PDB file of C-alpha atoms and ligand atoms in Angstrom:
ATOM      1  CA  UNK A   1     -14.187  27.888 -21.988  1.00  0.00           C
ATOM      2  CA  UNK A   2     -17.144  27.980 -19.600  1.00  0.00           C
ATOM      3  CA  UNK A   3     -18.569  25.201 -17.487  1.00  0.00           C
ATOM      4  CA  UNK A   4     -15.502  23.506 -16.006  1.00  0.00           C
ATOM      5  CA  UNK A   5     -16.828  23.960 -12.481  1.00  0.00           C
ATOM      6  CA  UNK A   6     -20.284  22.651 -13.319  1.00  0.00           C
ATOM      7  CA  UNK A   7     -18.798  19.664 -15.172  1.00  0.00           C
ATOM      8  CA  UNK A   8     -16.888  18.737 -12.010  1.00  0.00           C
ATOM      9  CA  UNK A   9     -19.759  19.426  -9.600  1.00  0.00           C
ATOM     10  CA  UNK A  10     -22.078  17.177 -11.639  1.00  0.00           C
ATOM     11  CA  UNK A  11     -19.601  14.353 -11.009  1.00  0.00           C
ATOM     12  CA  UNK A  12     -19.075  15.080  -7.341  1.00  0.00           C
ATOM     13  CA  UNK A  13     -15.522  16.246  -8.070  1.00  0.00           C
ATOM     14  CA  UNK A  14     -13.773  19.422  -6.901  1.00  0.00           C
ATOM     15  CA  UNK A  15     -13.978  22.355  -9.318  1.00  0.00           C
ATOM     16  CA  UNK A  16     -10.238  22.138  -9.861  1.00  0.00           C
ATOM     17  CA  UNK A  17     -10.704  18.724 -11.533  1.00  0.00           C
ATOM     18  CA  UNK A  18     -13.006  20.447 -14.003  1.00  0.00           C
ATOM     19  CA  UNK A  19     -10.291  22.948 -14.884  1.00  0.00           C
ATOM     20  CA  UNK A  20      -7.783  20.119 -15.332  1.00  0.00           C
ATOM     21  CA  UNK A  21     -10.176  18.326 -17.682  1.00  0.00           C
ATOM     22  CA  UNK A  22     -10.839  21.632 -19.468  1.00  0.00           C
ATOM     23  CA  UNK A  23      -7.141  22.084 -20.197  1.00  0.00           C
ATOM     24  CA  UNK A  24      -6.951  18.556 -21.555  1.00  0.00           C
ATOM     25  CA  UNK A  25      -9.983  19.191 -23.710  1.00  0.00           C
ATOM     26  CA  UNK A  26      -8.331  22.263 -25.167  1.00  0.00           C
ATOM     27  CA  UNK A  27      -5.406  20.083 -26.242  1.00  0.00           C
ATOM     28  CA  UNK A  28      -7.894  17.720 -27.917  1.00  0.00           C
ATOM     29  CA  UNK A  29      -9.812  20.577 -29.514  1.00  0.00           C
ATOM     30  CA  UNK A  30      -6.662  22.141 -30.978  1.00  0.00           C
ATOM     31  CA  UNK A  31      -6.014  18.864 -32.798  1.00  0.00           C
ATOM     32  CA  UNK A  32      -9.614  18.733 -34.035  1.00  0.00           C
ATOM     33  CA  UNK A  33      -9.524  22.378 -35.172  1.00  0.00           C
ATOM     34  CA  UNK A  34      -6.313  21.827 -37.124  1.00  0.00           C
ATOM     35  CA  UNK A  35      -7.914  18.866 -38.884  1.00  0.00           C
ATOM     36  CA  UNK A  36     -10.966  21.041 -39.653  1.00  0.00           C
ATOM     37  CA  UNK A  37      -8.656  23.597 -41.282  1.00  0.00           C
ATOM     38  CA  UNK A  38      -9.392  26.393 -38.793  1.00  0.00           C
ATOM     39  CA  UNK A  39      -6.955  29.258 -39.306  1.00  0.00           C
ATOM     40  CA  UNK A  40      -7.405  31.116 -36.019  1.00  0.00           C
ATOM     41  CA  UNK A  41      -8.598  29.694 -32.726  1.00  0.00           C
ATOM     42  CA  UNK A  42      -8.846  32.081 -29.778  1.00  0.00           C
ATOM     43  CA  UNK A  43      -9.802  30.867 -26.323  1.00  0.00           C
ATOM     44  CA  UNK A  44     -10.724  32.659 -23.113  1.00  0.00           C
ATOM     45  CA  UNK A  45      -8.519  31.056 -20.455  1.00  0.00           C
ATOM     46  CA  UNK A  46      -8.671  33.529 -17.587  1.00  0.00           C
ATOM     47  CA  UNK A  47     -10.258  36.953 -17.307  1.00  0.00           C
ATOM     48  CA  UNK A  48      -9.420  40.182 -15.537  1.00  0.00           C
ATOM     49  CA  UNK A  49     -12.466  39.411 -13.350  1.00  0.00           C
ATOM     50  CA  UNK A  50     -11.411  35.856 -12.428  1.00  0.00           C
ATOM     51  CA  UNK A  51      -8.725  36.923  -9.894  1.00  0.00           C
ATOM     52  CA  UNK A  52     -11.354  37.262  -7.159  1.00  0.00           C
ATOM     53  CA  UNK A  53     -11.942  33.483  -7.151  1.00  0.00           C
ATOM     54  CA  UNK A  54     -10.662  31.515  -4.134  1.00  0.00           C
ATOM     55  CA  UNK A  55      -6.852  31.509  -3.998  1.00  0.00           C
ATOM     56  CA  UNK A  56      -6.464  27.714  -4.365  1.00  0.00           C
ATOM     57  CA  UNK A  57      -8.645  27.701  -7.500  1.00  0.00           C
ATOM     58  CA  UNK A  58      -6.683  30.602  -9.018  1.00  0.00           C
ATOM     59  CA  UNK A  59      -3.405  28.874  -8.218  1.00  0.00           C
ATOM     60  CA  UNK A  60      -4.639  25.681  -9.873  1.00  0.00           C
ATOM     61  CA  UNK A  61      -5.706  27.550 -13.021  1.00  0.00           C
ATOM     62  CA  UNK A  62      -2.324  29.337 -13.164  1.00  0.00           C
ATOM     63  CA  UNK A  63      -0.569  25.972 -13.059  1.00  0.00           C
ATOM     64  CA  UNK A  64      -2.761  24.718 -15.887  1.00  0.00           C
ATOM     65  CA  UNK A  65      -1.757  27.671 -18.036  1.00  0.00           C
ATOM     66  CA  UNK A  66       1.867  26.843 -17.341  1.00  0.00           C
ATOM     67  CA  UNK A  67       1.079  23.305 -18.542  1.00  0.00           C
ATOM     68  CA  UNK A  68      -0.827  24.575 -21.584  1.00  0.00           C
ATOM     69  CA  UNK A  69       1.985  26.878 -22.688  1.00  0.00           C
ATOM     70  CA  UNK A  70       4.362  24.008 -22.059  1.00  0.00           C
ATOM     71  CA  UNK A  71       2.777  21.873 -24.802  1.00  0.00           C
ATOM     72  CA  UNK A  72       5.354  23.058 -27.309  1.00  0.00           C
ATOM     73  CA  UNK A  73       6.150  19.611 -28.748  1.00  0.00           C
ATOM     74  CA  UNK A  74       2.471  18.997 -29.543  1.00  0.00           C
ATOM     75  CA  UNK A  75       2.031  22.448 -31.036  1.00  0.00           C
ATOM     76  CA  UNK A  76       5.097  21.989 -33.213  1.00  0.00           C
ATOM     77  CA  UNK A  77       3.894  18.577 -34.362  1.00  0.00           C
ATOM     78  CA  UNK A  78       0.628  20.258 -35.434  1.00  0.00           C
ATOM     79  CA  UNK A  79       2.409  23.300 -36.963  1.00  0.00           C
ATOM     80  CA  UNK A  80       0.425  25.537 -34.569  1.00  0.00           C
ATOM     81  CA  UNK A  81       1.757  28.950 -33.571  1.00  0.00           C
ATOM     82  CA  UNK A  82       0.708  30.019 -30.072  1.00  0.00           C
ATOM     83  CA  UNK A  83      -0.017  33.588 -29.032  1.00  0.00           C
ATOM     84  CA  UNK A  84      -1.177  35.214 -25.852  1.00  0.00           C
ATOM     85  CA  UNK A  85      -3.372  38.242 -25.247  1.00  0.00           C
ATOM     86  CA  UNK A  86      -4.038  40.019 -22.001  1.00  0.00           C
ATOM     87  CA  UNK A  87      -2.938  42.977 -19.915  1.00  0.00           C
ATOM     88  CA  UNK A  88       0.693  43.604 -20.901  1.00  0.00           C
ATOM     89  CA  UNK A  89       3.040  42.303 -18.199  1.00  0.00           C
ATOM     90  CA  UNK A  90       4.608  45.724 -17.602  1.00  0.00           C
ATOM     91  CA  UNK A  91       1.363  47.664 -17.046  1.00  0.00           C
ATOM     92  CA  UNK A  92       0.289  48.591 -13.482  1.00  0.00           C
ATOM     93  CA  UNK A  93      -2.892  46.460 -13.315  1.00  0.00           C
ATOM     94  CA  UNK A  94      -1.367  43.332 -14.885  1.00  0.00           C
ATOM     95  CA  UNK A  95      -1.496  40.277 -12.612  1.00  0.00           C
ATOM     96  CA  UNK A  96       0.221  37.467 -14.558  1.00  0.00           C
ATOM     97  CA  UNK A  97       2.833  35.900 -12.250  1.00  0.00           C
ATOM     98  CA  UNK A  98       6.431  35.598 -13.403  1.00  0.00           C
ATOM     99  CA  UNK A  99       6.414  31.827 -13.901  1.00  0.00           C
ATOM    100  CA  UNK A 100       3.396  32.024 -16.194  1.00  0.00           C
ATOM    101  CA  UNK A 101       5.004  34.943 -18.051  1.00  0.00           C
ATOM    102  CA  UNK A 102       8.064  32.786 -18.633  1.00  0.00           C
ATOM    103  CA  UNK A 103       5.993  29.867 -19.949  1.00  0.00           C
ATOM    104  CA  UNK A 104       4.103  32.209 -22.267  1.00  0.00           C
ATOM    105  CA  UNK A 105       7.261  33.831 -23.657  1.00  0.00           C
ATOM    106  CA  UNK A 106       8.943  30.473 -24.191  1.00  0.00           C
ATOM    107  CA  UNK A 107       5.937  28.952 -25.976  1.00  0.00           C
ATOM    108  CA  UNK A 108       5.582  31.960 -28.263  1.00  0.00           C
ATOM    109  CA  UNK A 109       9.293  31.828 -29.093  1.00  0.00           C
ATOM    110  CA  UNK A 110       9.414  28.058 -29.608  1.00  0.00           C
ATOM    111  CA  UNK A 111       6.392  27.945 -31.934  1.00  0.00           C
ATOM    112  CA  UNK A 112       7.056  31.209 -33.797  1.00  0.00           C
ATOM    113  CA  UNK A 113       8.147  29.502 -37.014  1.00  0.00           C
ATOM    114  CA  UNK A 114       4.959  27.430 -37.350  1.00  0.00           C
ATOM    115  CA  UNK A 115       2.800  28.370 -40.315  1.00  0.00           C
ATOM    116  CA  UNK A 116      -0.481  26.572 -39.597  1.00  0.00           C
ATOM    117  CA  UNK A 117      -3.291  27.476 -37.210  1.00  0.00           C
ATOM    118  CA  UNK A 118      -2.741  30.353 -34.785  1.00  0.00           C
ATOM    119  CA  UNK A 119      -3.905  29.545 -31.262  1.00  0.00           C
ATOM    120  CA  UNK A 120      -4.382  32.659 -29.140  1.00  0.00           C
ATOM    121  CA  UNK A 121      -4.907  32.165 -25.417  1.00  0.00           C
ATOM    122  CA  UNK A 122      -6.514  35.048 -23.542  1.00  0.00           C
ATOM    123  CA  UNK A 123      -5.100  35.182 -20.020  1.00  0.00           C
ATOM    124  CA  UNK A 124      -5.569  38.120 -17.631  1.00  0.00           C
ATOM    125  CA  UNK A 125      -7.711  39.337 -20.499  1.00  0.00           C
ATOM    126  CA  UNK A 126     -10.685  41.666 -20.541  1.00  0.00           C
ATOM    127  CA  UNK A 127     -12.129  43.270 -23.621  1.00  0.00           C
ATOM    128  CA  UNK A 128     -12.811  46.578 -21.885  1.00  0.00           C
ATOM    129  CA  UNK A 129      -9.245  46.742 -20.565  1.00  0.00           C
ATOM    130  CA  UNK A 130      -8.001  45.967 -24.075  1.00  0.00           C
ATOM    131  CA  UNK A 131     -10.074  48.704 -25.719  1.00  0.00           C
ATOM    132  CA  UNK A 132      -9.032  51.257 -23.087  1.00  0.00           C
ATOM    133  CA  UNK A 133      -5.399  50.261 -23.517  1.00  0.00           C
ATOM    134  CA  UNK A 134      -5.673  50.617 -27.300  1.00  0.00           C
ATOM    135  CA  UNK A 135      -7.322  54.024 -27.039  1.00  0.00           C
ATOM    136  CA  UNK A 136      -4.619  55.254 -24.660  1.00  0.00           C
ATOM    137  CA  UNK A 137      -1.856  53.923 -26.895  1.00  0.00           C
ATOM    138  CA  UNK A 138      -3.331  55.669 -29.907  1.00  0.00           C
ATOM    139  CA  UNK A 139      -3.558  58.900 -27.909  1.00  0.00           C
ATOM    140  CA  UNK A 140       0.049  58.624 -26.693  1.00  0.00           C
ATOM    141  CA  UNK A 141       1.044  58.224 -30.335  1.00  0.00           C
ATOM    142  CA  UNK A 142      -0.862  61.414 -31.115  1.00  0.00           C
ATOM    143  CA  UNK A 143      -3.086  59.584 -33.567  1.00  0.00           C
ATOM    144  CA  UNK A 144      -6.651  60.547 -34.399  1.00  0.00           C
ATOM    145  CA  UNK A 145      -8.946  57.964 -32.840  1.00  0.00           C
ATOM    146  CA  UNK A 146     -10.428  55.949 -35.685  1.00  0.00           C
ATOM    147  CA  UNK A 147     -11.549  52.350 -36.108  1.00  0.00           C
ATOM    148  CA  UNK A 148      -8.248  51.662 -37.853  1.00  0.00           C
ATOM    149  CA  UNK A 149      -5.968  53.458 -35.374  1.00  0.00           C
ATOM    150  CA  UNK A 150      -7.612  51.840 -32.350  1.00  0.00           C
ATOM    151  CA  UNK A 151      -7.619  48.429 -34.039  1.00  0.00           C
ATOM    152  CA  UNK A 152      -3.895  48.736 -34.647  1.00  0.00           C
ATOM    153  CA  UNK A 153      -3.312  48.982 -30.872  1.00  0.00           C
ATOM    154  CA  UNK A 154      -5.346  45.971 -29.777  1.00  0.00           C
ATOM    155  CA  UNK A 155      -3.273  43.374 -27.910  1.00  0.00           C
ATOM    156  CA  UNK A 156      -2.871  41.189 -31.021  1.00  0.00           C
ATOM    157  CA  UNK A 157      -3.587  43.469 -33.967  1.00  0.00           C
ATOM    158  CA  UNK A 158      -3.018  40.691 -36.487  1.00  0.00           C
ATOM    159  CA  UNK A 159      -6.109  38.777 -35.317  1.00  0.00           C
ATOM    160  CA  UNK A 160      -8.744  38.847 -38.064  1.00  0.00           C
ATOM    161  CA  UNK A 161     -12.363  39.755 -37.236  1.00  0.00           C
ATOM    162  CA  UNK A 162     -14.138  36.973 -35.357  1.00  0.00           C
ATOM    163  CA  UNK A 163     -16.319  34.737 -37.569  1.00  0.00           C
ATOM    164  CA  UNK A 164     -18.036  32.739 -34.854  1.00  0.00           C
ATOM    165  CA  UNK A 165     -18.148  32.860 -31.061  1.00  0.00           C
ATOM    166  CA  UNK A 166     -18.859  29.617 -29.202  1.00  0.00           C
ATOM    167  CA  UNK A 167     -20.738  29.820 -25.896  1.00  0.00           C
ATOM    168  CA  UNK A 168     -20.542  26.589 -23.927  1.00  0.00           C
ATOM    169  CA  UNK A 169     -22.384  25.327 -20.857  1.00  0.00           C
ATOM    170  CA  UNK A 170     -25.742  26.874 -21.766  1.00  0.00           C
ATOM    171  CA  UNK A 171     -24.498  30.441 -21.271  1.00  0.00           C
ATOM    172  CA  UNK A 172     -26.480  32.868 -23.396  1.00  0.00           C
ATOM    173  CA  UNK A 173     -24.982  36.141 -22.233  1.00  0.00           C
ATOM    174  CA  UNK A 174     -22.182  38.230 -23.706  1.00  0.00           C
ATOM    175  CA  UNK A 175     -18.930  38.096 -21.753  1.00  0.00           C
ATOM    176  CA  UNK A 176     -15.995  40.525 -21.622  1.00  0.00           C
ATOM    177  CA  UNK A 177     -14.413  38.807 -24.628  1.00  0.00           C
ATOM    178  CA  UNK A 178     -13.312  40.371 -27.919  1.00  0.00           C
ATOM    179  CA  UNK A 179     -16.179  42.867 -27.983  1.00  0.00           C
ATOM    180  CA  UNK A 180     -14.422  45.035 -30.573  1.00  0.00           C
ATOM    181  CA  UNK A 181     -13.383  42.143 -32.802  1.00  0.00           C
ATOM    182  CA  UNK A 182     -16.657  40.205 -32.771  1.00  0.00           C
ATOM    183  CA  UNK A 183     -18.925  42.770 -34.355  1.00  0.00           C
ATOM    184  CA  UNK A 184     -21.216  40.853 -36.697  1.00  0.00           C
ATOM    185  CA  UNK A 185     -19.916  37.438 -35.609  1.00  0.00           C
ATOM    186  CA  UNK A 186     -22.203  34.414 -35.518  1.00  0.00           C
ATOM    187  CA  UNK A 187     -22.786  32.852 -32.096  1.00  0.00           C
ATOM    188  CA  UNK A 188     -22.946  29.118 -31.556  1.00  0.00           C
ATOM    189  CA  UNK A 189     -24.669  28.023 -28.348  1.00  0.00           C
ATOM    190  CA  UNK A 190     -24.235  24.621 -26.790  1.00  0.00           C
ATOM    191  CA  UNK A 191     -25.438  23.133 -23.516  1.00  0.00           C
ATOM    192  CA  UNK A 192     -22.258  21.094 -23.209  1.00  0.00           C
ATOM    193  CA  UNK A 193     -19.790  22.305 -20.594  1.00  0.00           C
ATOM    194  CA  UNK A 194     -16.319  23.087 -21.936  1.00  0.00           C
ATOM    195  CA  UNK A 195     -14.712  19.746 -20.925  1.00  0.00           C
ATOM    196  CA  UNK A 196     -17.232  17.990 -23.232  1.00  0.00           C
ATOM    197  CA  UNK A 197     -17.029  20.373 -26.166  1.00  0.00           C
ATOM    198  CA  UNK A 198     -16.012  18.179 -29.078  1.00  0.00           C
ATOM    199  CA  UNK A 199     -15.674  17.806 -32.853  1.00  0.00           C
ATOM    200  CA  UNK A 200     -19.442  17.849 -33.307  1.00  0.00           C
ATOM    201  CA  UNK A 201     -19.672  21.173 -31.437  1.00  0.00           C
ATOM    202  CA  UNK A 202     -16.886  22.653 -33.495  1.00  0.00           C
ATOM    203  CA  UNK A 203     -18.430  21.539 -36.772  1.00  0.00           C
ATOM    204  CA  UNK A 204     -21.815  22.965 -35.734  1.00  0.00           C
ATOM    205  CA  UNK A 205     -20.114  26.311 -35.053  1.00  0.00           C
ATOM    206  CA  UNK A 206     -18.209  26.199 -38.347  1.00  0.00           C
ATOM    207  CA  UNK A 207     -21.385  25.397 -40.281  1.00  0.00           C
ATOM    208  CA  UNK A 208     -22.734  28.810 -39.221  1.00  0.00           C
ATOM    209  CA  UNK A 209     -19.963  30.538 -41.150  1.00  0.00           C
ATOM    210  CA  UNK A 210     -18.933  28.098 -43.848  1.00  0.00           C
ATOM    211  CA  UNK A 211     -22.385  27.618 -45.372  1.00  0.00           C
TER     212      UNK A 211
HETATM  213  C1  LIG B 301     -14.369  28.239 -16.957  1.00  0.00           C
HETATM  214  O1  LIG B 301     -15.111  27.404 -16.110  1.00  0.00           O
HETATM  215  C2  LIG B 301     -12.932  28.394 -16.522  1.00  0.00           C
HETATM  216  C3  LIG B 301     -12.561  29.750 -16.072  1.00  0.00           C
HETATM  217  C4  LIG B 301     -13.352  30.783 -16.052  1.00  0.00           C
HETATM  218  C5  LIG B 301     -11.166  29.927 -15.633  1.00  0.00           C
HETATM  219  P1  LIG B 301     -15.879  27.995 -14.874  1.00  0.00           P
HETATM  220  O2  LIG B 301     -14.971  27.983 -13.701  1.00  0.00           O
HETATM  221  O3  LIG B 301     -16.470  29.325 -15.229  1.00  0.00           O
HETATM  222  O4  LIG B 301     -17.021  26.915 -14.660  1.00  0.00           O
HETATM  223  P2  LIG B 301     -18.509  27.185 -14.161  1.00  0.00           P
HETATM  224  O5  LIG B 301     -19.063  28.319 -14.960  1.00  0.00           O
HETATM  225  O6  LIG B 301     -18.433  27.505 -12.700  1.00  0.00           O
HETATM  226  O7  LIG B 301     -19.191  25.897 -14.434  1.00  0.00           O
HETATM  227 MG1  LIG B 302     -18.298  30.153 -15.566  1.00  0.00          MG
END
């Protein structure tokens, strides 16, 4: 969900306002994606690299994730099941604070029975960390390292292969996001920063994979 900072700067607002608007746009986009019959929506909320940002910005983004995972009533109304992926809370490098952990656990529990779209939020997530973790898990289990055995140890093994990756805010580079899962995926580029990504952007992305 790139471009929150630039969206704010272009309006003479602090970067944190851009993150706030980005969280609100995600709530809008979830509604739009459900209406468009999307089965799996996975968003990059906060990366393993983002912790080096200024403390106040990090704190603000943490609070927004608490708010996001607190949207249980909306998710239930939409029949959306929420998931999280990132460095497991009990591993040495994990950085997710306790209050965000609690919000994540509660949201997962309180939306577990929903049967519609699955929304997966990547928080304290990095694709390289995920692949390393999966490889180590497979090795601990004594399994031969194969595409299938590694795939079974990804953070959320039930996620299907990625159909289309959306890059917002004019970014045209690959990020540390779902590198294993997005082999062969289409990429949809848009100049719009994340807070402005809308139904039109989603439908453009879907048209790349729905013919
Ligand atoms: C994305 O917006 C939000 C996070 C990475 C948490 P950015 O903060 O990357 O916004 P830009 O790229 O500076 O515009
Ligand atoms: Mg950015």
